[in-house]
Amino acid sequence: MKSAHALLRNWPADPRDGLPLALWDAASIEAATDGKASHQFQASGVEMDSRDVRPGDLFIALKGEAMDGHKFLPAAFTKGAVAAIVDRPVDYPHVLVEDTSEALHALAHYARERADAVRIGVTGSVGKTGVKEAIFASLDRSSRGAAHRSVRSYNNHVGVPLSLARLPARAKFGVFEMGMNHEGEIAPLSDHVRPHVTLITTIAPAHIENLGSMEAIADEKSQIFTGLMPGGTAIIPADSDYTPRMVANAKAMGVKIVTFGRSNDADVRLIDAIPVANGGSLVTAQLGPADENARLCYTVAEPGDHWVSNSLAVIAAVRAAGGDLGSAGLALGEMGGLKGRGARHNVDVPGGTALMIDESYNANPASMRATLKGLGQTPALRRVAVLGTMGELGEFFERFHEQLAEPIVDANIDHLILVGEGMSNLAAELSRRQAKSLGFVPSFEHCADTEEATTRLGKFGLTNGDVVLVKGSNFMGLGKLVTHYTSKASNGEN
């Protein structure tokens, strides 16, 4: 048997071993941006918000319409920044460039090219952040920490380049979220990332106020295919009304197409999903044609039918990226909800605990229906929902709010607290149903804002065994209600 010393001497070489450990140094920033460094330094991170700077970060002083990042240089260096990218000489270690926004793009492209990483781009009307996190968890597990992803919802014209600029040279995988509010926003993001794999989670009426139609949303999301590397893969939901449209858009790009879903002709197809004790699902999926007999069985910790579908998307993406499917199954079985996107908290109440489901970060008609269905499937003494106004629905605003009445009734909700002016349409529809005795209609109350909703929920009086769903568009600020209750929770997150 060889000694440990001999085994170490014969350790297989990896080309990444020759790459720098530091994320950036002065020389590489100069090479990327054509700038001039005032000092030699090494940086372990990149940040554009002085409030989020950590020791060792490179601070980029971006200029916007209303704010100039150069004003926050003292704050950034007080918090531990080692250098800054600036467009004027300053009394701090810096790299001087002509335009700091262009310098951020240059860093992003330099980082993209120096890392031999498989890049995955994720977009969709619903679920893209959760799916992005699940893909990352899968690849990070199998690569032993050599995966990277965009944090939070850094998915716009600034967040995507910033996420790329943070891509380590030694990374083996990079997962990037791409979002949009208007036509023409996805293609530039995909061009930044130049992904090897792209994924559309679903098409739903999010931002329909700005896009005008579901067809336009499907076409805009399909623009993620335009940045695909040669030989790249487009992953598309098979169960959407707009699947043929997205497939046609992908074919026009000449890329490989993989579909996922419940449809019989899906490439990654759901065979079975069985509820499990913790609220999740035991999923069996077919990978490829049935005659190949390639099946995968795994547990999804996150509750709800939408997460069964999300898991198929994750499996398809990990497989296309060359990741390990066993690790993907384990990661899906351990995933917990994200803050504002499904995090579950045990809250101390008289007689015991209540479960609070935090979906306060975003809401559109599709995600509202999915989470209300999930609430209806959650065992509870009483089911309570605090629902905030949905934004960016344009001419469909009143109709989409009114149409929430049916999934609310189907979910057997006991009490509703409706928040914001937009929910007046839903309140009117529920009142009409009560007056006409159209089946069971939950008790409800309508209030103006989050502060009033917090008071109303307190007066309602949660008790042991209750389950509370909190969901609305981010501008409603319902996260403050969640914080009010969870900051006093002694049991922590579920």
PDB file of N, CA, C and O in Angstrom, residues 367-431:
ATOM      1  N   SER A 367     -48.296  32.591  -9.054  1.00  0.00           N
ATOM      2  CA  SER A 367     -47.687  32.230  -7.770  1.00  0.00           C
ATOM      3  C   SER A 367     -48.707  32.303  -6.640  1.00  0.00           C
ATOM      4  O   SER A 367     -48.635  31.527  -5.679  1.00  0.00           O
ATOM      5  N   MET A 368     -49.674  33.218  -6.735  1.00  0.00           N
ATOM      6  CA  MET A 368     -50.743  33.278  -5.735  1.00  0.00           C
ATOM      7  C   MET A 368     -51.528  31.964  -5.726  1.00  0.00           C
ATOM      8  O   MET A 368     -51.791  31.379  -4.668  1.00  0.00           O
ATOM      9  N   ARG A 369     -51.906  31.498  -6.911  1.00  0.00           N
ATOM     10  CA  ARG A 369     -52.675  30.263  -6.990  1.00  0.00           C
ATOM     11  C   ARG A 369     -51.877  29.070  -6.456  1.00  0.00           C
ATOM     12  O   ARG A 369     -52.417  28.215  -5.746  1.00  0.00           O
ATOM     13  N   ALA A 370     -50.594  29.027  -6.791  1.00  0.00           N
ATOM     14  CA  ALA A 370     -49.766  27.903  -6.351  1.00  0.00           C
ATOM     15  C   ALA A 370     -49.624  27.882  -4.831  1.00  0.00           C
ATOM     16  O   ALA A 370     -49.739  26.820  -4.208  1.00  0.00           O
ATOM     17  N   THR A 371     -49.371  29.038  -4.234  1.00  0.00           N
ATOM     18  CA  THR A 371     -49.167  29.068  -2.784  1.00  0.00           C
ATOM     19  C   THR A 371     -50.477  28.884  -2.020  1.00  0.00           C
ATOM     20  O   THR A 371     -50.497  28.295  -0.940  1.00  0.00           O
ATOM     21  N   LEU A 372     -51.579  29.384  -2.569  1.00  0.00           N
ATOM     22  CA  LEU A 372     -52.875  29.134  -1.932  1.00  0.00           C
ATOM     23  C   LEU A 372     -53.217  27.648  -1.967  1.00  0.00           C
ATOM     24  O   LEU A 372     -53.734  27.103  -0.989  1.00  0.00           O
ATOM     25  N   LYS A 373     -52.913  26.987  -3.081  1.00  0.00           N
ATOM     26  CA  LYS A 373     -53.133  25.540  -3.158  1.00  0.00           C
ATOM     27  C   LYS A 373     -52.275  24.821  -2.133  1.00  0.00           C
ATOM     28  O   LYS A 373     -52.727  23.882  -1.465  1.00  0.00           O
ATOM     29  N   GLY A 374     -51.015  25.269  -1.998  1.00  0.00           N
ATOM     30  CA  GLY A 374     -50.133  24.679  -1.002  1.00  0.00           C
ATOM     31  C   GLY A 374     -50.651  24.865   0.414  1.00  0.00           C
ATOM     32  O   GLY A 374     -50.559  23.969   1.260  1.00  0.00           O
ATOM     33  N   LEU A 375     -51.217  26.058   0.692  1.00  0.00           N
ATOM     34  CA  LEU A 375     -51.801  26.310   2.003  1.00  0.00           C
ATOM     35  C   LEU A 375     -52.953  25.351   2.256  1.00  0.00           C
ATOM     36  O   LEU A 375     -53.091  24.796   3.355  1.00  0.00           O
ATOM     37  N   GLY A 376     -53.775  25.106   1.240  1.00  0.00           N
ATOM     38  CA  GLY A 376     -54.905  24.197   1.392  1.00  0.00           C
ATOM     39  C   GLY A 376     -54.485  22.769   1.666  1.00  0.00           C
ATOM     40  O   GLY A 376     -55.236  21.996   2.268  1.00  0.00           O
ATOM     41  N   GLN A 377     -53.271  22.404   1.238  1.00  0.00           N
ATOM     42  CA  GLN A 377     -52.768  21.047   1.450  1.00  0.00           C
ATOM     43  C   GLN A 377     -51.988  20.911   2.752  1.00  0.00           C
ATOM     44  O   GLN A 377     -51.548  19.809   3.092  1.00  0.00           O
ATOM     45  N   THR A 378     -51.805  22.008   3.474  1.00  0.00           N
ATOM     46  CA  THR A 378     -51.029  21.996   4.717  1.00  0.00           C
ATOM     47  C   THR A 378     -51.936  21.694   5.907  1.00  0.00           C
ATOM     48  O   THR A 378     -52.929  22.403   6.124  1.00  0.00           O
ATOM     49  N   PRO A 379     -51.666  20.652   6.684  1.00  0.00           N
ATOM     50  CA  PRO A 379     -52.493  20.352   7.861  1.00  0.00           C
ATOM     51  C   PRO A 379     -52.506  21.530   8.828  1.00  0.00           C
ATOM     52  O   PRO A 379     -51.465  22.122   9.125  1.00  0.00           O
ATOM     53  N   ALA A 380     -53.701  21.893   9.292  1.00  0.00           N
ATOM     54  CA  ALA A 380     -53.812  23.061  10.163  1.00  0.00           C
ATOM     55  C   ALA A 380     -55.101  23.001  10.966  1.00  0.00           C
ATOM     56  O   ALA A 380     -56.104  22.437  10.513  1.00  0.00           O
ATOM     57  N   LEU A 381     -55.068  23.611  12.158  1.00  0.00           N
ATOM     58  CA  LEU A 381     -56.302  23.798  12.915  1.00  0.00           C
ATOM     59  C   LEU A 381     -57.154  24.845  12.215  1.00  0.00           C
ATOM     60  O   LEU A 381     -58.353  24.677  12.020  1.00  0.00           O
ATOM     61  N   ARG A 382     -56.507  25.970  11.863  1.00  0.00           N
ATOM     62  CA  ARG A 382     -57.155  27.000  11.055  1.00  0.00           C
ATOM     63  C   ARG A 382     -56.144  27.507  10.021  1.00  0.00           C
ATOM     64  O   ARG A 382     -54.938  27.581  10.297  1.00  0.00           O
ATOM     65  N   ARG A 383     -56.652  27.844   8.864  1.00  0.00           N
ATOM     66  CA  ARG A 383     -55.800  28.407   7.816  1.00  0.00           C
ATOM     67  C   ARG A 383     -56.123  29.887   7.662  1.00  0.00           C
ATOM     68  O   ARG A 383     -57.284  30.258   7.472  1.00  0.00           O
ATOM     69  N   VAL A 384     -55.075  30.697   7.733  1.00  0.00           N
ATOM     70  CA  VAL A 384     -55.217  32.149   7.638  1.00  0.00           C
ATOM     71  C   VAL A 384     -54.314  32.635   6.506  1.00  0.00           C
ATOM     72  O   VAL A 384     -53.186  32.149   6.359  1.00  0.00           O
ATOM     73  N   ALA A 385     -54.777  33.583   5.725  1.00  0.00           N
ATOM     74  CA  ALA A 385     -53.958  34.145   4.647  1.00  0.00           C
ATOM     75  C   ALA A 385     -53.971  35.656   4.732  1.00  0.00           C
ATOM     76  O   ALA A 385     -55.038  36.269   4.845  1.00  0.00           O
ATOM     77  N   VAL A 386     -52.774  36.246   4.711  1.00  0.00           N
ATOM     78  CA  VAL A 386     -52.613  37.697   4.614  1.00  0.00           C
ATOM     79  C   VAL A 386     -52.113  37.961   3.201  1.00  0.00           C
ATOM     80  O   VAL A 386     -50.979  37.631   2.861  1.00  0.00           O
ATOM     81  N   LEU A 387     -52.965  38.529   2.365  1.00  0.00           N
ATOM     82  CA  LEU A 387     -52.663  38.680   0.944  1.00  0.00           C
ATOM     83  C   LEU A 387     -52.582  40.149   0.561  1.00  0.00           C
ATOM     84  O   LEU A 387     -53.521  40.918   0.794  1.00  0.00           O
ATOM     85  N   GLY A 388     -51.459  40.522  -0.054  1.00  0.00           N
ATOM     86  CA  GLY A 388     -51.253  41.894  -0.488  1.00  0.00           C
ATOM     87  C   GLY A 388     -51.478  42.063  -1.978  1.00  0.00           C
ATOM     88  O   GLY A 388     -51.448  41.103  -2.755  1.00  0.00           O
ATOM     89  N   THR A 389     -51.672  43.300  -2.392  1.00  0.00           N
ATOM     90  CA  THR A 389     -51.917  43.646  -3.788  1.00  0.00           C
ATOM     91  C   THR A 389     -50.804  43.126  -4.696  1.00  0.00           C
ATOM     92  O   THR A 389     -49.631  43.153  -4.343  1.00  0.00           O
ATOM     93  N   MET A 390     -51.190  42.660  -5.882  1.00  0.00           N
ATOM     94  CA  MET A 390     -50.241  42.243  -6.913  1.00  0.00           C
ATOM     95  C   MET A 390     -50.010  43.407  -7.874  1.00  0.00           C
ATOM     96  O   MET A 390     -50.951  44.094  -8.261  1.00  0.00           O
ATOM     97  N   GLY A 391     -48.762  43.632  -8.268  1.00  0.00           N
ATOM     98  CA  GLY A 391     -48.425  44.758  -9.123  1.00  0.00           C
ATOM     99  C   GLY A 391     -48.188  44.370 -10.567  1.00  0.00           C
ATOM    100  O   GLY A 391     -48.132  43.198 -10.929  1.00  0.00           O
ATOM    101  N   GLU A 392     -48.071  45.389 -11.413  1.00  0.00           N
ATOM    102  CA  GLU A 392     -47.699  45.272 -12.831  1.00  0.00           C
ATOM    103  C   GLU A 392     -48.634  44.365 -13.619  1.00  0.00           C
ATOM    104  O   GLU A 392     -48.211  43.534 -14.410  1.00  0.00           O
ATOM    105  N   LEU A 393     -49.940  44.537 -13.394  1.00  0.00           N
ATOM    106  CA  LEU A 393     -50.925  43.741 -14.123  1.00  0.00           C
ATOM    107  C   LEU A 393     -51.687  44.550 -15.160  1.00  0.00           C
ATOM    108  O   LEU A 393     -52.483  43.997 -15.919  1.00  0.00           O
ATOM    109  N   GLY A 394     -51.478  45.865 -15.195  1.00  0.00           N
ATOM    110  CA  GLY A 394     -52.064  46.713 -16.220  1.00  0.00           C
ATOM    111  C   GLY A 394     -53.569  46.606 -16.292  1.00  0.00           C
ATOM    112  O   GLY A 394     -54.273  46.625 -15.279  1.00  0.00           O
ATOM    113  N   GLU A 395     -54.094  46.465 -17.521  1.00  0.00           N
ATOM    114  CA  GLU A 395     -55.533  46.413 -17.743  1.00  0.00           C
ATOM    115  C   GLU A 395     -56.163  45.160 -17.151  1.00  0.00           C
ATOM    116  O   GLU A 395     -57.388  45.068 -17.022  1.00  0.00           O
ATOM    117  N   PHE A 396     -55.324  44.165 -16.772  1.00  0.00           N
ATOM    118  CA  PHE A 396     -55.833  42.910 -16.198  1.00  0.00           C
ATOM    119  C   PHE A 396     -55.921  42.983 -14.670  1.00  0.00           C
ATOM    120  O   PHE A 396     -56.268  42.001 -14.030  1.00  0.00           O
ATOM    121  N   PHE A 397     -55.598  44.137 -14.106  1.00  0.00           N
ATOM    122  CA  PHE A 397     -55.448  44.296 -12.654  1.00  0.00           C
ATOM    123  C   PHE A 397     -56.690  43.829 -11.896  1.00  0.00           C
ATOM    124  O   PHE A 397     -56.608  42.960 -11.016  1.00  0.00           O
ATOM    125  N   GLU A 398     -57.849  44.385 -12.209  1.00  0.00           N
ATOM    126  CA  GLU A 398     -59.060  44.053 -11.466  1.00  0.00           C
ATOM    127  C   GLU A 398     -59.423  42.575 -11.640  1.00  0.00           C
ATOM    128  O   GLU A 398     -59.768  41.899 -10.673  1.00  0.00           O
ATOM    129  N   ARG A 399     -59.355  42.094 -12.881  1.00  0.00           N
ATOM    130  CA  ARG A 399     -59.761  40.731 -13.169  1.00  0.00           C
ATOM    131  C   ARG A 399     -58.909  39.719 -12.413  1.00  0.00           C
ATOM    132  O   ARG A 399     -59.434  38.767 -11.814  1.00  0.00           O
ATOM    133  N   PHE A 400     -57.567  39.895 -12.418  1.00  0.00           N
ATOM    134  CA  PHE A 400     -56.696  38.913 -11.778  1.00  0.00           C
ATOM    135  C   PHE A 400     -56.877  38.906 -10.256  1.00  0.00           C
ATOM    136  O   PHE A 400     -56.734  37.859  -9.621  1.00  0.00           O
ATOM    137  N   HIS A 401     -57.189  40.050  -9.666  1.00  0.00           N
ATOM    138  CA  HIS A 401     -57.449  40.064  -8.222  1.00  0.00           C
ATOM    139  C   HIS A 401     -58.780  39.384  -7.907  1.00  0.00           C
ATOM    140  O   HIS A 401     -58.870  38.599  -6.962  1.00  0.00           O
ATOM    141  N   GLU A 402     -59.808  39.660  -8.702  1.00  0.00           N
ATOM    142  CA  GLU A 402     -61.104  39.022  -8.484  1.00  0.00           C
ATOM    143  C   GLU A 402     -61.012  37.506  -8.615  1.00  0.00           C
ATOM    144  O   GLU A 402     -61.661  36.762  -7.877  1.00  0.00           O
ATOM    145  N   GLN A 403     -60.195  37.045  -9.556  1.00  0.00           N
ATOM    146  CA  GLN A 403     -60.099  35.611  -9.831  1.00  0.00           C
ATOM    147  C   GLN A 403     -59.414  34.822  -8.731  1.00  0.00           C
ATOM    148  O   GLN A 403     -59.407  33.592  -8.774  1.00  0.00           O
ATOM    149  N   LEU A 404     -58.867  35.505  -7.721  1.00  0.00           N
ATOM    150  CA  LEU A 404     -58.275  34.789  -6.590  1.00  0.00           C
ATOM    151  C   LEU A 404     -59.335  34.193  -5.674  1.00  0.00           C
ATOM    152  O   LEU A 404     -59.027  33.351  -4.826  1.00  0.00           O
ATOM    153  N   ALA A 405     -60.582  34.608  -5.850  1.00  0.00           N
ATOM    154  CA  ALA A 405     -61.648  34.103  -4.973  1.00  0.00           C
ATOM    155  C   ALA A 405     -61.757  32.583  -5.062  1.00  0.00           C
ATOM    156  O   ALA A 405     -61.917  31.896  -4.041  1.00  0.00           O
ATOM    157  N   GLU A 406     -61.684  32.050  -6.257  1.00  0.00           N
ATOM    158  CA  GLU A 406     -61.861  30.601  -6.424  1.00  0.00           C
ATOM    159  C   GLU A 406     -60.760  29.794  -5.743  1.00  0.00           C
ATOM    160  O   GLU A 406     -61.064  28.860  -4.980  1.00  0.00           O
ATOM    161  N   PRO A 407     -59.453  30.081  -5.987  1.00  0.00           N
ATOM    162  CA  PRO A 407     -58.425  29.312  -5.265  1.00  0.00           C
ATOM    163  C   PRO A 407     -58.472  29.516  -3.753  1.00  0.00           C
ATOM    164  O   PRO A 407     -58.087  28.621  -3.002  1.00  0.00           O
ATOM    165  N   ILE A 408     -58.963  30.658  -3.299  1.00  0.00           N
ATOM    166  CA  ILE A 408     -59.110  30.885  -1.861  1.00  0.00           C
ATOM    167  C   ILE A 408     -60.160  29.944  -1.289  1.00  0.00           C
ATOM    168  O   ILE A 408     -59.957  29.296  -0.256  1.00  0.00           O
ATOM    169  N   VAL A 409     -61.291  29.842  -1.958  1.00  0.00           N
ATOM    170  CA  VAL A 409     -62.349  28.937  -1.507  1.00  0.00           C
ATOM    171  C   VAL A 409     -61.877  27.482  -1.565  1.00  0.00           C
ATOM    172  O   VAL A 409     -62.092  26.698  -0.637  1.00  0.00           O
ATOM    173  N   ASP A 410     -61.176  27.128  -2.640  1.00  0.00           N
ATOM    174  CA  ASP A 410     -60.692  25.756  -2.799  1.00  0.00           C
ATOM    175  C   ASP A 410     -59.686  25.379  -1.709  1.00  0.00           C
ATOM    176  O   ASP A 410     -59.552  24.198  -1.368  1.00  0.00           O
ATOM    177  N   ALA A 411     -58.965  26.364  -1.183  1.00  0.00           N
ATOM    178  CA  ALA A 411     -57.933  26.102  -0.178  1.00  0.00           C
ATOM    179  C   ALA A 411     -58.502  25.962   1.235  1.00  0.00           C
ATOM    180  O   ALA A 411     -57.744  25.712   2.180  1.00  0.00           O
ATOM    181  N   ASN A 412     -59.830  26.107   1.390  1.00  0.00           N
ATOM    182  CA  ASN A 412     -60.470  25.976   2.710  1.00  0.00           C
ATOM    183  C   ASN A 412     -59.833  26.905   3.736  1.00  0.00           C
ATOM    184  O   ASN A 412     -59.501  26.494   4.867  1.00  0.00           O
ATOM    185  N   ILE A 413     -59.651  28.136   3.343  1.00  0.00           N
ATOM    186  CA  ILE A 413     -59.087  29.145   4.242  1.00  0.00           C
ATOM    187  C   ILE A 413     -60.167  29.619   5.206  1.00  0.00           C
ATOM    188  O   ILE A 413     -61.315  29.865   4.812  1.00  0.00           O
ATOM    189  N   ASP A 414     -59.814  29.750   6.476  1.00  0.00           N
ATOM    190  CA  ASP A 414     -60.781  30.151   7.497  1.00  0.00           C
ATOM    191  C   ASP A 414     -60.914  31.664   7.600  1.00  0.00           C
ATOM    192  O   ASP A 414     -62.001  32.171   7.872  1.00  0.00           O
ATOM    193  N   HIS A 415     -59.788  32.383   7.429  1.00  0.00           N
ATOM    194  CA  HIS A 415     -59.854  33.834   7.574  1.00  0.00           C
ATOM    195  C   HIS A 415     -58.835  34.498   6.655  1.00  0.00           C
ATOM    196  O   HIS A 415     -57.706  34.003   6.501  1.00  0.00           O
ATOM    197  N   LEU A 416     -59.255  35.614   6.067  1.00  0.00           N
ATOM    198  CA  LEU A 416     -58.397  36.384   5.153  1.00  0.00           C
ATOM    199  C   LEU A 416     -58.196  37.792   5.666  1.00  0.00           C
ATOM    200  O   LEU A 416     -59.138  38.425   6.167  1.00  0.00           O
ATOM    201  N   ILE A 417     -56.975  38.293   5.520  1.00  0.00           N
ATOM    202  CA  ILE A 417     -56.701  39.712   5.716  1.00  0.00           C
ATOM    203  C   ILE A 417     -56.161  40.222   4.383  1.00  0.00           C
ATOM    204  O   ILE A 417     -55.079  39.814   3.947  1.00  0.00           O
ATOM    205  N   LEU A 418     -56.919  41.060   3.712  1.00  0.00           N
ATOM    206  CA  LEU A 418     -56.566  41.588   2.403  1.00  0.00           C
ATOM    207  C   LEU A 418     -55.944  42.964   2.580  1.00  0.00           C
ATOM    208  O   LEU A 418     -56.495  43.808   3.301  1.00  0.00           O
ATOM    209  N   VAL A 419     -54.819  43.190   1.909  1.00  0.00           N
ATOM    210  CA  VAL A 419     -54.022  44.391   2.172  1.00  0.00           C
ATOM    211  C   VAL A 419     -53.808  45.176   0.882  1.00  0.00           C
ATOM    212  O   VAL A 419     -53.363  44.618  -0.127  1.00  0.00           O
ATOM    213  N   GLY A 420     -54.129  46.462   0.924  1.00  0.00           N
ATOM    214  CA  GLY A 420     -53.861  47.338  -0.203  1.00  0.00           C
ATOM    215  C   GLY A 420     -55.087  47.609  -1.044  1.00  0.00           C
ATOM    216  O   GLY A 420     -56.069  46.857  -1.050  1.00  0.00           O
ATOM    217  N   GLU A 421     -55.011  48.704  -1.793  1.00  0.00           N
ATOM    218  CA  GLU A 421     -56.143  49.135  -2.610  1.00  0.00           C
ATOM    219  C   GLU A 421     -56.557  48.086  -3.639  1.00  0.00           C
ATOM    220  O   GLU A 421     -57.733  47.888  -3.913  1.00  0.00           O
ATOM    221  N   GLY A 422     -55.546  47.404  -4.227  1.00  0.00           N
ATOM    222  CA  GLY A 422     -55.853  46.421  -5.260  1.00  0.00           C
ATOM    223  C   GLY A 422     -56.723  45.295  -4.772  1.00  0.00           C
ATOM    224  O   GLY A 422     -57.479  44.696  -5.557  1.00  0.00           O
ATOM    225  N   MET A 423     -56.650  44.976  -3.490  1.00  0.00           N
ATOM    226  CA  MET A 423     -57.429  43.868  -2.961  1.00  0.00           C
ATOM    227  C   MET A 423     -58.905  44.228  -2.757  1.00  0.00           C
ATOM    228  O   MET A 423     -59.702  43.366  -2.379  1.00  0.00           O
ATOM    229  N   SER A 424     -59.294  45.482  -3.022  1.00  0.00           N
ATOM    230  CA  SER A 424     -60.710  45.855  -2.928  1.00  0.00           C
ATOM    231  C   SER A 424     -61.539  45.092  -3.948  1.00  0.00           C
ATOM    232  O   SER A 424     -62.711  44.781  -3.707  1.00  0.00           O
ATOM    233  N   ASN A 425     -60.937  44.763  -5.084  1.00  0.00           N
ATOM    234  CA  ASN A 425     -61.648  43.991  -6.105  1.00  0.00           C
ATOM    235  C   ASN A 425     -61.947  42.582  -5.619  1.00  0.00           C
ATOM    236  O   ASN A 425     -63.032  42.038  -5.847  1.00  0.00           O
ATOM    237  N   LEU A 426     -60.977  41.965  -4.940  1.00  0.00           N
ATOM    238  CA  LEU A 426     -61.188  40.635  -4.379  1.00  0.00           C
ATOM    239  C   LEU A 426     -62.201  40.697  -3.241  1.00  0.00           C
ATOM    240  O   LEU A 426     -63.070  39.819  -3.122  1.00  0.00           O
ATOM    241  N   ALA A 427     -62.124  41.741  -2.406  1.00  0.00           N
ATOM    242  CA  ALA A 427     -63.074  41.881  -1.304  1.00  0.00           C
ATOM    243  C   ALA A 427     -64.500  41.995  -1.839  1.00  0.00           C
ATOM    244  O   ALA A 427     -65.441  41.397  -1.291  1.00  0.00           O
ATOM    245  N   ALA A 428     -64.658  42.741  -2.929  1.00  0.00           N
ATOM    246  CA  ALA A 428     -65.989  42.890  -3.521  1.00  0.00           C
ATOM    247  C   ALA A 428     -66.504  41.554  -4.066  1.00  0.00           C
ATOM    248  O   ALA A 428     -67.687  41.226  -3.924  1.00  0.00           O
ATOM    249  N   GLU A 429     -65.616  40.791  -4.687  1.00  0.00           N
ATOM    250  CA  GLU A 429     -66.014  39.485  -5.220  1.00  0.00           C
ATOM    251  C   GLU A 429     -66.390  38.528  -4.095  1.00  0.00           C
ATOM    252  O   GLU A 429     -67.388  37.784  -4.205  1.00  0.00           O
ATOM    253  N   LEU A 430     -65.644  38.529  -2.997  1.00  0.00           N
ATOM    254  CA  LEU A 430     -65.973  37.659  -1.866  1.00  0.00           C
ATOM    255  C   LEU A 430     -67.294  38.082  -1.226  1.00  0.00           C
ATOM    256  O   LEU A 430     -68.097  37.227  -0.821  1.00  0.00           O
ATOM    257  N   SER A 431     -67.545  39.387  -1.138  1.00  0.00           N
ATOM    258  CA  SER A 431     -68.821  39.873  -0.592  1.00  0.00           C
ATOM    259  C   SER A 431     -69.979  39.432  -1.478  1.00  0.00           C
ATOM    260  O   SER A 431     -71.050  39.047  -0.978  1.00  0.00           O
TER     261      SER A 431
END
